[in-house]
Short mmCIF file of C-alpha atoms and ligand atoms in Angstrom, two decimals:
data_model
loop_
_atom_site.label_atom_id
_atom_site.label_comp_id
_atom_site.label_asym_id
_atom_site.label_seq_id
_atom_site.Cartn_x
_atom_site.Cartn_y
_atom_site.Cartn_z
CA MET A 71 19.49 -14.74 -50.28
CA SER A 72 23.16 -14.09 -49.64
CA GLY A 73 25.98 -15.05 -51.98
CA SER A 74 27.23 -17.72 -49.57
CA GLU A 75 23.79 -19.32 -49.51
CA ARG A 76 23.71 -19.35 -53.30
CA ALA A 77 27.12 -20.96 -53.42
CA ALA A 78 25.54 -24.18 -52.15
CA GLY A 79 25.07 -25.27 -55.77
CA ARG A 80 26.84 -24.56 -59.03
CA PRO A 81 24.64 -22.28 -61.18
CA ARG A 82 23.51 -23.49 -64.59
CA LEU A 83 21.77 -21.69 -67.44
CA ARG A 84 18.70 -23.04 -69.20
CA GLN A 85 16.81 -21.52 -72.14
CA VAL A 86 13.15 -21.35 -71.04
CA ASP A 87 11.69 -19.80 -74.19
CA ALA A 88 12.77 -17.37 -76.90
CA ASP A 89 12.78 -14.44 -74.45
CA THR A 90 13.84 -16.01 -71.17
CA VAL A 91 16.79 -17.82 -69.62
CA ALA A 92 16.69 -19.46 -66.19
CA VAL A 93 19.72 -19.21 -63.90
CA GLU A 94 19.34 -22.14 -61.52
CA TRP A 95 21.32 -23.49 -58.60
CA GLN A 96 20.84 -25.89 -55.74
CA GLY A 97 20.07 -23.88 -52.63
CA PRO A 98 19.84 -25.06 -49.04
CA ASP A 99 16.12 -25.78 -49.51
CA GLY A 100 16.32 -27.32 -52.97
CA ARG A 101 16.23 -25.80 -56.43
CA ASP A 102 16.50 -22.01 -56.51
CA GLY A 103 17.10 -19.42 -59.19
CA VAL A 104 16.04 -16.39 -61.18
CA LEU A 105 14.76 -15.68 -64.68
CA VAL A 106 16.55 -13.17 -66.90
CA ASP A 107 16.02 -11.83 -70.40
CA ALA A 108 17.46 -14.13 -73.05
CA ARG A 109 19.36 -11.28 -74.72
CA CYS A 110 21.79 -8.80 -73.22
CA PRO A 111 20.48 -5.21 -73.02
CA HIS A 112 23.71 -3.94 -74.60
CA ARG A 113 23.65 -5.49 -78.08
CA GLY A 114 21.65 -8.63 -77.72
CA GLY A 115 24.28 -11.17 -76.70
CA LEU A 116 22.77 -14.61 -76.08
CA LEU A 117 22.74 -14.95 -72.32
CA ARG A 118 22.26 -18.72 -72.36
CA HIS A 119 26.03 -18.66 -73.03
CA ALA A 120 26.77 -16.20 -70.21
CA HIS A 121 29.11 -16.90 -67.32
CA VAL A 122 27.57 -16.92 -63.84
CA ASN A 123 29.93 -16.78 -60.87
CA ALA A 124 29.82 -19.61 -58.36
CA ALA A 125 27.81 -17.62 -55.86
CA ALA A 126 25.22 -16.78 -58.56
CA THR A 127 25.46 -13.10 -57.75
CA ARG A 128 26.81 -11.91 -61.10
CA LEU A 129 26.08 -12.77 -64.74
CA VAL A 130 28.59 -11.81 -67.45
CA CYS A 131 27.53 -11.50 -71.10
CA PRO A 132 29.67 -13.59 -73.47
CA LEU A 133 29.80 -10.89 -76.15
CA HIS A 134 31.34 -7.73 -74.60
CA HIS A 135 31.50 -8.90 -70.97
CA SER A 136 28.96 -6.58 -69.39
CA ALA A 137 28.28 -7.82 -65.87
CA PHE A 138 24.90 -7.67 -64.15
CA ASP A 139 24.07 -8.09 -60.48
CA LEU A 140 21.53 -10.90 -60.08
CA THR A 141 20.84 -9.89 -56.48
CA ASP A 142 20.04 -6.24 -57.23
CA ASP A 143 17.44 -6.13 -60.01
CA GLY A 144 20.04 -6.70 -62.72
CA THR A 145 22.04 -3.52 -62.18
CA GLN A 146 24.96 -3.31 -64.60
CA THR A 147 28.23 -3.42 -62.66
CA SER A 148 30.78 -3.28 -65.50
CA GLY A 149 31.11 -3.29 -69.27
CA PRO A 150 29.74 -1.08 -72.06
CA ALA A 151 26.95 1.19 -70.81
CA CYS A 152 23.43 -0.15 -71.15
CA ARG A 153 20.27 -0.51 -69.14
CA ALA A 154 19.88 -3.04 -66.33
CA LEU A 155 19.14 -6.68 -67.09
CA ARG A 156 15.57 -7.68 -66.24
CA VAL A 157 15.74 -10.19 -63.35
CA ARG A 158 12.69 -11.83 -61.80
CA PRO A 159 12.04 -14.69 -59.41
CA LEU A 160 12.00 -18.25 -60.70
CA PRO A 161 8.44 -19.60 -60.37
CA GLN A 162 8.24 -22.43 -57.83
S1 FES B 93 25.97 -7.70 -76.04
FE1 FES B 93 26.26 -8.10 -73.95
S2 FES B 93 27.86 -6.78 -73.39
FE2 FES B 93 27.53 -6.36 -75.47
#
């Protein structure tokens, strides 16, 4: 899904369980989204408080502002060095 397609709905974050946060938005065909780890791979920032850009392509940790690409397996794009964020499809 492209960034412009994701921009169809404003992303919101929802704690699913202790280990998982859902990033959800309204796509052209209804609800869409991804699941990510609940804690940042840098130093464990709580990602339910993260910022997600309007196109839902990038998630930024609230603690030290590491950014992760939600469209590319959670690759870190900026911020203090750490591993990628685990990103997986939202179950339908
Ligand atoms: S804990 Fe997320 S960037 Fe440091």
